[in-house]
Amino acid sequence: MPAKSPTIPRLFLTALRLGLTSFGGPVAHLGYFHEEFVTRRKWLDDLGLADLVALCQSLPGPASSQVMFGVGLALRGFWGGLACWLGFTLPSAALMIAAGYGAHALGDIAGAGWLAGLKIAAVAVVANAVWGMGAQLCPDRSRVTMALLAAFAMLWNPAGPMPPLVILAGGIFGWARYRRIRVPTTPAPLPFKLSHARGAATLLLFFLLLFLLPAAASWSHLRGLEYFNSFYRVGALVFGGGHVVLPLLQSQVAHRGWVNDSDFIAGYGLAQAMPGPLFSFAAFLGAASKQAPDGWQGGLICLLGIYLSPILLMAGAIPFWETLRRTRSAQAALRGANAAVTGILLAALYDPLWVTAIHSARDLAVALIAFMLLAIWRCPSWLIVLLAAGAGQVWLRG
């Protein structure tokens, strides 16, 4: 059973630590979340977190940031969600805004030993999450099969629309396979009761901004409002998150002369080495803009723009999701969808994590030690990150 809900300050501090130590990209972040919120703190159970992941993977926007916001929303309401999002995003956003002031001075860090170690740590964390979620969410042959088919589909074609399509297929499979099977227990309700009326109002606000911001930006000719509108639409319309957002961002900033191509590529390279969400790259683009507002003001405008739309969408959808997930048909569908989520995580364990982190027997040895410390000795993930970064630096220098 999930433990008692934490206070909002405790949620913020927990998310802040994850924002400082969660390396490896959006799928790796889900592994860190599972370790922190389910395994160590028991604020949610496997099913509760998996249901949130399934919802976020089916919505546009940055999945890991939406999951983090959804965790806080489920535990302490809107202010809990905001605390989680702020704590998780603040470290990378601050670093990216600072980097935006010196965009031309960014060096090539792709070959840094500590970065190689961080990638290996992400492999261990995600492997541990796949192991734990697989045991809980794929207890029979049908769901193991669904997970493996989902992994196959993701490895075959990992394009942006694929995750929601795979989850939809898993939901249809689960509904067809389990709808006549009576579930002995219903999912535990989310700790914080969420209002349908507020959810509907939030969804209305999301769509009003989506349709009215372009007209307002065109009428006002304010550069800051143009930034906000462009990044709001990117956050509202991109499926897949992470790397999928790059061509959309480039079309918004590089083609309009806000940021040149060399600065764009340099900032993206730096974003790969940052903990926390990749969407914080938006803060760099605003800070490095060639047109005012730039600096910290431009960074904040772009950051808030790209995150507001997925946060509104998540806050509006989750009250209805909480009601829907407790019906018998939805429970059947979610059994298949959660198996598909496990398969998506399994595919990501190989590509992009394994293929970018494990290049030799030495890399594999470090990954195995990290996995042992995490899964058997129950060391905290932040310690695994620090040890792996140090091992990577020493390993390459040796």
mmCIF file of C-alpha atoms in Angstrom:
data_model
loop_
_atom_site.group_PDB
_atom_site.id
_atom_site.type_symbol
_atom_site.label_atom_id
_atom_site.label_comp_id
_atom_site.label_asym_id
_atom_site.label_seq_id
_atom_site.Cartn_x
_atom_site.Cartn_y
_atom_site.Cartn_z
ATOM 1 C CA MET A 1 0.000 0.000 0.000
ATOM 2 C CA PRO A 2 1.260 3.543 -0.720
ATOM 3 C CA ALA A 3 2.588 5.426 2.283
ATOM 4 C CA LYS A 4 1.054 8.638 3.644
ATOM 5 C CA SER A 5 1.235 11.585 1.249
ATOM 6 C CA PRO A 6 4.264 13.861 1.817
ATOM 7 C CA THR A 7 4.165 17.582 2.508
ATOM 8 C CA ILE A 8 4.620 20.015 -0.377
ATOM 9 C CA PRO A 9 8.108 21.145 0.806
ATOM 10 C CA ARG A 10 9.188 17.506 1.008
ATOM 11 C CA LEU A 11 7.849 16.898 -2.486
ATOM 12 C CA PHE A 12 9.825 19.893 -3.755
ATOM 13 C CA LEU A 13 13.076 18.744 -2.143
ATOM 14 C CA THR A 14 12.648 15.195 -3.442
ATOM 15 C CA ALA A 15 11.976 16.476 -6.963
ATOM 16 C CA LEU A 16 14.922 18.880 -6.671
ATOM 17 C CA ARG A 17 17.263 16.006 -5.865
ATOM 18 C CA LEU A 18 15.910 14.096 -8.872
ATOM 19 C CA GLY A 19 16.420 17.210 -10.994
ATOM 20 C CA LEU A 20 20.069 17.243 -9.923
ATOM 21 C CA THR A 21 20.757 13.524 -10.423
ATOM 22 C CA SER A 22 18.371 12.176 -13.116
ATOM 23 C CA PHE A 23 20.596 11.765 -16.152
ATOM 24 C CA GLY A 24 19.934 9.784 -19.297
ATOM 25 C CA GLY A 25 16.905 11.356 -20.935
ATOM 26 C CA PRO A 26 13.131 11.021 -20.520
ATOM 27 C CA VAL A 27 12.854 7.243 -20.406
ATOM 28 C CA ALA A 28 15.694 6.979 -17.903
ATOM 29 C CA HIS A 29 13.844 9.517 -15.765
ATOM 30 C CA LEU A 30 10.957 7.064 -15.421
ATOM 31 C CA GLY A 31 13.409 4.603 -13.923
ATOM 32 C CA TYR A 32 14.551 7.196 -11.398
ATOM 33 C CA PHE A 33 10.919 8.001 -10.551
ATOM 34 C CA HIS A 34 10.113 4.342 -9.961
ATOM 35 C CA GLU A 35 13.103 3.963 -7.671
ATOM 36 C CA GLU A 36 12.286 7.113 -5.676
ATOM 37 C CA PHE A 37 8.492 7.207 -5.467
ATOM 38 C CA VAL A 38 7.616 3.503 -5.525
ATOM 39 C CA THR A 39 10.577 1.512 -4.199
ATOM 40 C CA ARG A 40 12.149 3.834 -1.625
ATOM 41 C CA ARG A 41 9.398 6.144 -0.406
ATOM 42 C CA LYS A 42 6.294 4.078 -1.286
ATOM 43 C CA TRP A 43 4.252 7.211 -1.978
ATOM 44 C CA LEU A 44 2.755 5.403 -4.999
ATOM 45 C CA ASP A 45 2.481 1.746 -5.975
ATOM 46 C CA ASP A 46 3.614 0.205 -9.260
ATOM 47 C CA LEU A 47 0.121 0.356 -10.724
ATOM 48 C CA GLY A 48 -0.436 3.987 -9.786
ATOM 49 C CA LEU A 49 2.828 5.123 -11.364
ATOM 50 C CA ALA A 50 2.305 2.952 -14.449
ATOM 51 C CA ASP A 51 -1.168 4.420 -14.955
ATOM 52 C CA LEU A 52 0.310 7.940 -14.848
ATOM 53 C CA VAL A 53 3.002 6.933 -17.339
ATOM 54 C CA ALA A 54 0.387 5.444 -19.680
ATOM 55 C CA LEU A 55 -1.635 8.662 -19.545
ATOM 56 C CA CYS A 56 1.385 10.894 -20.147
ATOM 57 C CA GLN A 57 2.679 8.760 -23.012
ATOM 58 C CA SER A 58 -0.733 9.182 -24.661
ATOM 59 C CA LEU A 59 -0.683 12.992 -24.394
ATOM 60 C CA PRO A 60 1.483 15.508 -26.270
ATOM 61 C CA GLY A 61 4.320 17.097 -24.357
ATOM 62 C CA PRO A 62 7.406 16.019 -22.396
ATOM 63 C CA ALA A 63 6.436 12.683 -20.837
ATOM 64 C CA SER A 64 8.867 12.646 -17.904
ATOM 65 C CA SER A 65 8.002 16.210 -16.846
ATOM 66 C CA GLN A 66 4.304 15.420 -17.116
ATOM 67 C CA VAL A 67 4.762 12.297 -15.012
ATOM 68 C CA MET A 68 6.619 14.324 -12.398
ATOM 69 C CA PHE A 69 3.857 16.934 -12.375
ATOM 70 C CA GLY A 70 1.251 14.145 -12.247
ATOM 71 C CA VAL A 71 2.937 12.528 -9.241
ATOM 72 C CA GLY A 72 2.766 15.779 -7.302
ATOM 73 C CA LEU A 73 -0.794 16.398 -8.492
ATOM 74 C CA ALA A 74 -1.862 12.945 -7.357
ATOM 75 C CA LEU A 75 -0.200 13.310 -3.960
ATOM 76 C CA ARG A 76 -0.957 16.929 -3.005
ATOM 77 C CA GLY A 77 -3.088 18.547 -5.712
ATOM 78 C CA PHE A 78 -2.120 21.391 -8.039
ATOM 79 C CA TRP A 79 0.417 22.965 -5.681
ATOM 80 C CA GLY A 80 2.042 19.590 -5.159
ATOM 81 C CA GLY A 81 2.280 19.162 -8.919
ATOM 82 C CA LEU A 82 3.779 22.615 -9.303
ATOM 83 C CA ALA A 83 6.304 21.904 -6.529
ATOM 84 C CA CYS A 84 7.371 18.656 -8.215
ATOM 85 C CA TRP A 85 7.680 20.270 -11.635
ATOM 86 C CA LEU A 86 9.614 23.249 -10.279
ATOM 87 C CA GLY A 87 12.037 21.106 -8.277
ATOM 88 C CA PHE A 88 12.667 18.760 -11.202
ATOM 89 C CA THR A 89 13.096 21.530 -13.784
ATOM 90 C CA LEU A 90 14.926 24.222 -11.800
ATOM 91 C CA PRO A 91 18.499 22.807 -11.903
ATOM 92 C CA SER A 92 18.657 22.178 -15.648
ATOM 93 C CA ALA A 93 16.780 25.405 -16.452
ATOM 94 C CA ALA A 94 19.193 27.507 -14.375
ATOM 95 C CA LEU A 95 22.197 25.841 -15.994
ATOM 96 C CA MET A 96 20.790 26.286 -19.488
ATOM 97 C CA ILE A 97 19.991 29.978 -18.945
ATOM 98 C CA ALA A 98 23.528 30.516 -17.633
ATOM 99 C CA ALA A 99 24.901 28.704 -20.691
ATOM 100 C CA GLY A 100 22.799 30.938 -22.926
ATOM 101 C CA TYR A 101 24.839 33.960 -21.822
ATOM 102 C CA GLY A 102 28.004 32.277 -23.117
ATOM 103 C CA ALA A 103 26.591 30.313 -26.031
ATOM 104 C CA HIS A 104 29.677 30.803 -28.220
ATOM 105 C CA ALA A 105 31.999 29.528 -25.489
ATOM 106 C CA LEU A 106 30.452 26.064 -25.220
ATOM 107 C CA GLY A 107 32.960 23.326 -25.831
ATOM 108 C CA ASP A 108 32.612 19.778 -27.067
ATOM 109 C CA ILE A 109 31.838 17.593 -24.038
ATOM 110 C CA ALA A 110 30.660 14.530 -25.958
ATOM 111 C CA GLY A 111 33.798 12.570 -25.065
ATOM 112 C CA ALA A 112 33.982 13.479 -21.381
ATOM 113 C CA GLY A 113 34.559 10.510 -19.108
ATOM 114 C CA TRP A 114 32.061 11.670 -16.486
ATOM 115 C CA LEU A 115 29.375 11.911 -19.177
ATOM 116 C CA ALA A 116 30.074 8.312 -20.220
ATOM 117 C CA GLY A 117 29.659 7.266 -16.587
ATOM 118 C CA LEU A 118 26.331 9.090 -16.310
ATOM 119 C CA LYS A 119 25.026 7.227 -19.352
ATOM 120 C CA ILE A 120 26.058 3.909 -17.764
ATOM 121 C CA ALA A 121 24.240 4.878 -14.549
ATOM 122 C CA ALA A 122 21.076 5.488 -16.575
ATOM 123 C CA VAL A 123 21.328 1.950 -18.009
ATOM 124 C CA ALA A 124 21.444 0.470 -14.487
ATOM 125 C CA VAL A 125 18.532 2.597 -13.237
ATOM 126 C CA VAL A 126 16.270 1.740 -16.164
ATOM 127 C CA ALA A 127 17.198 -1.954 -16.008
ATOM 128 C CA ASN A 128 16.152 -1.981 -12.355
ATOM 129 C CA ALA A 129 12.863 -0.255 -13.210
ATOM 130 C CA VAL A 130 12.119 -2.740 -16.014
ATOM 131 C CA TRP A 131 12.821 -5.614 -13.624
ATOM 132 C CA GLY A 132 10.487 -4.244 -10.950
ATOM 133 C CA MET A 133 7.685 -3.147 -13.253
ATOM 134 C CA GLY A 134 7.841 -6.357 -15.245
ATOM 135 C CA ALA A 135 7.323 -8.459 -12.137
ATOM 136 C CA GLN A 136 4.302 -6.391 -11.054
ATOM 137 C CA LEU A 137 2.660 -5.519 -14.360
ATOM 138 C CA CYS A 138 3.398 -8.597 -16.486
ATOM 139 C CA PRO A 139 2.552 -11.555 -14.207
ATOM 140 C CA ASP A 140 1.121 -13.841 -16.926
ATOM 141 C CA ARG A 141 2.095 -15.031 -20.394
ATOM 142 C CA SER A 142 -0.377 -12.761 -22.173
ATOM 143 C CA ARG A 143 1.054 -9.575 -20.675
ATOM 144 C CA VAL A 144 4.643 -10.718 -21.087
ATOM 145 C CA THR A 145 3.823 -11.281 -24.754
ATOM 146 C CA MET A 146 2.234 -7.827 -25.003
ATOM 147 C CA ALA A 147 5.308 -6.224 -23.417
ATOM 148 C CA LEU A 148 7.665 -7.985 -25.810
ATOM 149 C CA LEU A 149 5.539 -7.048 -28.825
ATOM 150 C CA ALA A 150 5.509 -3.435 -27.641
ATOM 151 C CA ALA A 151 9.289 -3.521 -27.318
ATOM 152 C CA PHE A 152 9.542 -4.978 -30.823
ATOM 153 C CA ALA A 153 7.353 -2.213 -32.259
ATOM 154 C CA MET A 154 9.371 0.500 -30.534
ATOM 155 C CA LEU A 155 12.684 -0.941 -31.711
ATOM 156 C CA TRP A 156 11.343 -1.407 -35.239
ATOM 157 C CA ASN A 157 10.095 2.170 -35.554
ATOM 158 C CA PRO A 158 10.709 4.489 -32.570
ATOM 159 C CA ALA A 159 9.163 7.526 -34.301
ATOM 160 C CA GLY A 160 7.267 10.181 -32.377
ATOM 161 C CA PRO A 161 3.687 8.821 -32.745
ATOM 162 C CA MET A 162 4.714 5.249 -31.924
ATOM 163 C CA PRO A 163 4.485 5.324 -28.073
ATOM 164 C CA PRO A 164 0.807 6.393 -27.956
ATOM 165 C CA LEU A 165 -0.030 3.925 -30.746
ATOM 166 C CA VAL A 166 1.674 1.089 -28.856
ATOM 167 C CA ILE A 167 -0.174 1.990 -25.653
ATOM 168 C CA LEU A 168 -3.469 2.159 -27.578
ATOM 169 C CA ALA A 169 -2.775 -1.299 -29.009
ATOM 170 C CA GLY A 170 -1.974 -2.572 -25.516
ATOM 171 C CA GLY A 171 -5.219 -1.095 -24.203
ATOM 172 C CA ILE A 172 -7.265 -2.773 -26.941
ATOM 173 C CA PHE A 173 -5.500 -6.065 -26.259
ATOM 174 C CA GLY A 174 -6.127 -5.761 -22.508
ATOM 175 C CA TRP A 175 -9.796 -4.913 -23.012
ATOM 176 C CA ALA A 176 -10.299 -7.900 -25.335
ATOM 177 C CA ARG A 177 -8.346 -10.304 -23.118
ATOM 178 C CA TYR A 178 -9.404 -9.292 -19.594
ATOM 179 C CA ARG A 179 -12.772 -7.538 -19.779
ATOM 180 C CA ARG A 180 -14.664 -10.669 -18.691
ATOM 181 C CA ILE A 181 -12.193 -11.489 -15.924
ATOM 182 C CA ARG A 182 -13.241 -10.068 -12.578
ATOM 183 C CA VAL A 183 -10.376 -8.213 -10.921
ATOM 184 C CA PRO A 184 -10.208 -9.117 -7.199
ATOM 185 C CA THR A 185 -9.197 -5.587 -6.169
ATOM 186 C CA THR A 186 -9.709 -2.215 -7.798
ATOM 187 C CA PRO A 187 -6.824 0.227 -8.187
ATOM 188 C CA ALA A 188 -6.148 2.275 -5.088
ATOM 189 C CA PRO A 189 -7.495 5.816 -5.551
ATOM 190 C CA LEU A 190 -4.963 8.548 -6.011
ATOM 191 C CA PRO A 191 -4.155 10.088 -2.617
ATOM 192 C CA PHE A 192 -5.541 13.539 -3.537
ATOM 193 C CA LYS A 193 -9.135 13.914 -4.750
ATOM 194 C CA LEU A 194 -9.253 15.905 -7.988
ATOM 195 C CA SER A 195 -12.263 17.933 -9.143
ATOM 196 C CA HIS A 196 -13.888 17.211 -12.509
ATOM 197 C CA ALA A 197 -15.084 20.830 -12.736
ATOM 198 C CA ARG A 198 -11.558 22.173 -12.296
ATOM 199 C CA GLY A 199 -10.289 19.620 -14.780
ATOM 200 C CA ALA A 200 -12.811 20.772 -17.390
ATOM 201 C CA ALA A 201 -11.962 24.439 -16.748
ATOM 202 C CA THR A 202 -8.252 23.669 -17.143
ATOM 203 C CA LEU A 203 -8.810 21.880 -20.457
ATOM 204 C CA LEU A 204 -10.879 24.841 -21.657
ATOM 205 C CA LEU A 205 -8.027 27.206 -20.755
ATOM 206 C CA PHE A 206 -5.576 24.968 -22.631
ATOM 207 C CA PHE A 207 -7.604 25.176 -25.857
ATOM 208 C CA LEU A 208 -8.367 28.895 -25.489
ATOM 209 C CA LEU A 209 -4.651 29.685 -25.237
ATOM 210 C CA LEU A 210 -3.856 27.362 -28.126
ATOM 211 C CA PHE A 211 -6.236 29.215 -30.452
ATOM 212 C CA LEU A 212 -6.029 32.784 -29.097
ATOM 213 C CA LEU A 213 -2.291 33.208 -28.506
ATOM 214 C CA PRO A 214 -1.369 33.354 -32.244
ATOM 215 C CA ALA A 215 -3.848 36.189 -32.797
ATOM 216 C CA ALA A 216 -2.653 38.032 -29.692
ATOM 217 C CA ALA A 217 1.004 37.683 -30.721
ATOM 218 C CA SER A 218 0.259 38.902 -34.250
ATOM 219 C CA TRP A 219 -1.797 41.850 -33.030
ATOM 220 C CA SER A 220 0.548 43.042 -30.285
ATOM 221 C CA HIS A 221 3.877 42.614 -32.133
ATOM 222 C CA LEU A 222 5.512 41.966 -28.752
ATOM 223 C CA ARG A 223 8.566 39.740 -29.197
ATOM 224 C CA GLY A 224 8.110 38.144 -25.772
ATOM 225 C CA LEU A 225 4.546 37.149 -26.634
ATOM 226 C CA GLU A 226 5.773 35.711 -29.948
ATOM 227 C CA TYR A 227 8.274 33.595 -28.005
ATOM 228 C CA PHE A 228 5.599 32.442 -25.593
ATOM 229 C CA ASN A 229 3.142 31.567 -28.372
ATOM 230 C CA SER A 230 5.711 29.628 -30.405
ATOM 231 C CA PHE A 231 6.922 27.560 -27.452
ATOM 232 C CA TYR A 232 3.399 27.006 -26.112
ATOM 233 C CA ARG A 233 2.404 25.462 -29.455
ATOM 234 C CA VAL A 234 5.517 23.258 -29.524
ATOM 235 C CA GLY A 235 4.679 21.890 -26.059
ATOM 236 C CA ALA A 236 1.054 21.364 -27.063
ATOM 237 C CA LEU A 237 1.603 19.565 -30.341
ATOM 238 C CA VAL A 238 4.707 17.374 -30.022
ATOM 239 C CA PHE A 239 4.305 13.661 -29.322
ATOM 240 C CA GLY A 240 7.254 11.642 -28.106
ATOM 241 C CA GLY A 241 9.045 14.475 -26.294
ATOM 242 C CA GLY A 242 12.809 14.516 -25.937
ATOM 243 C CA HIS A 243 14.615 14.422 -29.256
ATOM 244 C CA VAL A 244 11.366 14.579 -31.248
ATOM 245 C CA VAL A 245 10.919 18.216 -30.221
ATOM 246 C CA LEU A 246 14.196 19.338 -31.819
ATOM 247 C CA PRO A 247 13.006 19.880 -35.415
ATOM 248 C CA LEU A 248 10.001 21.809 -34.130
ATOM 249 C CA LEU A 249 12.186 24.013 -31.948
ATOM 250 C CA GLN A 250 14.631 24.604 -34.769
ATOM 251 C CA SER A 251 11.804 25.668 -37.068
ATOM 252 C CA GLN A 252 10.640 28.158 -34.451
ATOM 253 C CA VAL A 253 13.952 29.795 -33.532
ATOM 254 C CA ALA A 254 16.692 29.139 -36.103
ATOM 255 C CA HIS A 255 14.543 29.805 -39.164
ATOM 256 C CA ARG A 256 13.298 33.077 -37.644
ATOM 257 C CA GLY A 257 16.767 34.330 -36.788
ATOM 258 C CA TRP A 258 16.285 34.175 -33.031
ATOM 259 C CA VAL A 259 19.185 31.708 -32.605
ATOM 260 C CA ASN A 260 21.701 30.698 -35.282
ATOM 261 C CA ASP A 261 22.332 27.053 -36.198
ATOM 262 C CA SER A 262 25.746 26.808 -34.513
ATOM 263 C CA ASP A 263 24.418 28.074 -31.179
ATOM 264 C CA PHE A 264 21.390 25.796 -31.501
ATOM 265 C CA ILE A 265 23.599 22.720 -31.982
ATOM 266 C CA ALA A 266 25.985 23.740 -29.197
ATOM 267 C CA GLY A 267 23.111 24.229 -26.763
ATOM 268 C CA TYR A 268 21.580 20.911 -27.698
ATOM 269 C CA GLY A 269 24.892 19.175 -27.092
ATOM 270 C CA LEU A 270 25.083 20.732 -23.642
ATOM 271 C CA ALA A 271 21.472 19.735 -22.889
ATOM 272 C CA GLN A 272 22.448 16.089 -23.375
ATOM 273 C CA ALA A 273 24.788 16.336 -20.395
ATOM 274 C CA MET A 274 22.305 18.051 -18.092
ATOM 275 C CA PRO A 275 20.228 16.256 -15.471
ATOM 276 C CA GLY A 276 16.480 16.671 -15.568
ATOM 277 C CA PRO A 277 14.219 17.300 -18.564
ATOM 278 C CA LEU A 278 15.532 17.908 -22.074
ATOM 279 C CA PHE A 279 12.759 20.465 -22.637
ATOM 280 C CA SER A 280 14.813 22.851 -20.455
ATOM 281 C CA PHE A 281 16.715 23.400 -23.701
ATOM 282 C CA ALA A 282 13.989 26.008 -24.335
ATOM 283 C CA ALA A 283 15.510 28.141 -21.559
ATOM 284 C CA PHE A 284 18.858 28.152 -23.400
ATOM 285 C CA LEU A 285 17.201 29.205 -26.660
ATOM 286 C CA GLY A 286 15.473 32.149 -25.005
ATOM 287 C CA ALA A 287 18.608 33.237 -23.153
ATOM 288 C CA ALA A 288 20.807 32.949 -26.281
ATOM 289 C CA SER A 289 18.352 34.770 -28.560
ATOM 290 C CA LYS A 290 19.781 37.418 -30.900
ATOM 291 C CA GLN A 291 16.685 39.555 -30.348
ATOM 292 C CA ALA A 292 15.272 41.049 -27.152
ATOM 293 C CA PRO A 293 14.033 39.829 -24.767
ATOM 294 C CA ASP A 294 17.055 37.616 -24.238
ATOM 295 C CA GLY A 295 19.101 36.565 -21.207
ATOM 296 C CA TRP A 296 17.215 35.351 -18.173
ATOM 297 C CA GLN A 297 13.995 37.068 -19.277
ATOM 298 C CA GLY A 298 13.928 35.347 -22.650
ATOM 299 C CA GLY A 299 14.902 32.067 -21.005
ATOM 300 C CA LEU A 300 12.016 32.207 -18.541
ATOM 301 C CA ILE A 301 9.483 33.190 -21.221
ATOM 302 C CA CYS A 302 10.447 30.268 -23.462
ATOM 303 C CA LEU A 303 10.644 27.827 -20.549
ATOM 304 C CA LEU A 304 7.196 28.750 -19.224
ATOM 305 C CA GLY A 305 5.762 28.706 -22.738
ATOM 306 C CA ILE A 306 6.904 25.193 -23.593
ATOM 307 C CA TYR A 307 5.785 23.760 -20.238
ATOM 308 C CA LEU A 308 2.468 25.547 -19.673
ATOM 309 C CA SER A 309 0.560 23.658 -22.364
ATOM 310 C CA PRO A 310 1.509 20.099 -21.251
ATOM 311 C CA ILE A 311 0.952 21.031 -17.584
ATOM 312 C CA LEU A 312 -2.541 22.383 -18.355
ATOM 313 C CA LEU A 313 -3.311 19.299 -20.432
ATOM 314 C CA MET A 314 -2.171 16.953 -17.688
ATOM 315 C CA ALA A 315 -3.999 18.854 -14.932
ATOM 316 C CA GLY A 316 -7.179 18.822 -16.988
ATOM 317 C CA ALA A 317 -7.047 15.180 -18.001
ATOM 318 C CA ILE A 318 -6.053 13.471 -14.767
ATOM 319 C CA PRO A 319 -9.347 13.956 -12.844
ATOM 320 C CA PHE A 320 -11.256 12.187 -15.628
ATOM 321 C CA TRP A 321 -8.482 9.598 -15.902
ATOM 322 C CA GLU A 322 -8.796 8.835 -12.186
ATOM 323 C CA THR A 323 -12.513 8.124 -12.594
ATOM 324 C CA LEU A 324 -12.104 6.173 -15.815
ATOM 325 C CA ARG A 325 -9.316 3.920 -14.545
ATOM 326 C CA ARG A 326 -11.600 2.538 -11.809
ATOM 327 C CA THR A 327 -14.237 1.163 -14.194
ATOM 328 C CA ARG A 328 -14.102 -2.526 -15.072
ATOM 329 C CA SER A 329 -13.510 -1.995 -18.806
ATOM 330 C CA ALA A 330 -10.794 0.570 -18.175
ATOM 331 C CA GLN A 331 -9.077 -1.733 -15.692
ATOM 332 C CA ALA A 332 -8.994 -4.442 -18.347
ATOM 333 C CA ALA A 333 -7.580 -1.995 -20.914
ATOM 334 C CA LEU A 334 -4.992 -0.697 -18.449
ATOM 335 C CA ARG A 335 -3.704 -4.201 -17.782
ATOM 336 C CA GLY A 336 -2.691 -4.347 -21.428
ATOM 337 C CA ALA A 337 -1.595 -0.686 -21.594
ATOM 338 C CA ASN A 338 0.672 -1.064 -18.567
ATOM 339 C CA ALA A 339 2.258 -4.134 -20.113
ATOM 340 C CA ALA A 340 2.893 -1.994 -23.201
ATOM 341 C CA VAL A 341 4.481 0.696 -20.998
ATOM 342 C CA THR A 342 6.838 -1.961 -19.629
ATOM 343 C CA GLY A 343 7.706 -2.940 -23.207
ATOM 344 C CA ILE A 344 8.410 0.690 -24.148
ATOM 345 C CA LEU A 345 10.775 0.955 -21.202
ATOM 346 C CA LEU A 346 12.430 -2.332 -22.195
ATOM 347 C CA ALA A 347 12.992 -1.068 -25.752
ATOM 348 C CA ALA A 348 14.468 2.187 -24.450
ATOM 349 C CA LEU A 349 16.836 0.197 -22.240
ATOM 350 C CA TYR A 350 18.458 -0.993 -25.464
ATOM 351 C CA ASP A 351 17.977 2.047 -27.694
ATOM 352 C CA PRO A 352 18.951 4.767 -26.921
ATOM 353 C CA LEU A 353 20.471 3.866 -23.531
ATOM 354 C CA TRP A 354 22.462 0.660 -24.121
ATOM 355 C CA VAL A 355 23.679 1.539 -27.620
ATOM 356 C CA THR A 356 24.977 4.945 -26.490
ATOM 357 C CA ALA A 357 26.466 3.871 -23.143
ATOM 358 C CA ILE A 358 27.841 0.322 -23.441
ATOM 359 C CA HIS A 359 30.733 0.109 -25.879
ATOM 360 C CA SER A 360 33.124 -2.301 -24.170
ATOM 361 C CA ALA A 361 33.441 -4.973 -21.509
ATOM 362 C CA ARG A 362 34.581 -2.285 -19.071
ATOM 363 C CA ASP A 363 31.396 -0.302 -19.636
ATOM 364 C CA LEU A 364 29.340 -3.439 -19.042
ATOM 365 C CA ALA A 365 31.276 -4.167 -15.839
ATOM 366 C CA VAL A 366 30.482 -0.705 -14.459
ATOM 367 C CA ALA A 367 26.822 -1.121 -15.446
ATOM 368 C CA LEU A 368 26.611 -4.497 -13.673
ATOM 369 C CA ILE A 369 28.163 -3.101 -10.494
ATOM 370 C CA ALA A 370 25.768 -0.133 -10.588
ATOM 371 C CA PHE A 371 22.813 -2.477 -11.076
ATOM 372 C CA MET A 372 23.966 -4.660 -8.170
ATOM 373 C CA LEU A 373 24.309 -1.666 -5.843
ATOM 374 C CA LEU A 374 20.886 -0.401 -6.869
ATOM 375 C CA ALA A 375 18.828 -3.605 -7.060
ATOM 376 C CA ILE A 376 20.440 -5.763 -4.370
ATOM 377 C CA TRP A 377 22.065 -3.370 -1.922
ATOM 378 C CA ARG A 378 19.336 -0.741 -2.380
ATOM 379 C CA CYS A 379 21.754 2.174 -2.657
ATOM 380 C CA PRO A 380 20.029 5.485 -3.556
ATOM 381 C CA SER A 381 20.083 6.450 -7.210
ATOM 382 C CA TRP A 382 21.932 9.732 -6.570
ATOM 383 C CA LEU A 383 24.855 7.755 -5.116
ATOM 384 C CA ILE A 384 24.862 5.463 -8.163
ATOM 385 C CA VAL A 385 25.043 8.543 -10.396
ATOM 386 C CA LEU A 386 28.004 10.007 -8.513
ATOM 387 C CA LEU A 387 29.904 6.706 -8.414
ATOM 388 C CA ALA A 388 29.300 6.011 -12.103
ATOM 389 C CA ALA A 389 30.404 9.516 -13.112
ATOM 390 C CA GLY A 390 33.620 9.114 -11.128
ATOM 391 C CA ALA A 391 34.219 5.640 -12.540
ATOM 392 C CA GLY A 392 33.702 6.930 -16.069
ATOM 393 C CA GLN A 393 36.200 9.750 -15.612
ATOM 394 C CA VAL A 394 38.854 7.470 -14.095
ATOM 395 C CA TRP A 395 38.115 4.720 -16.616
ATOM 396 C CA LEU A 396 38.817 6.875 -19.660
ATOM 397 C CA ARG A 397 41.832 8.519 -18.114
ATOM 398 C CA GLY A 398 43.190 5.117 -17.168
#
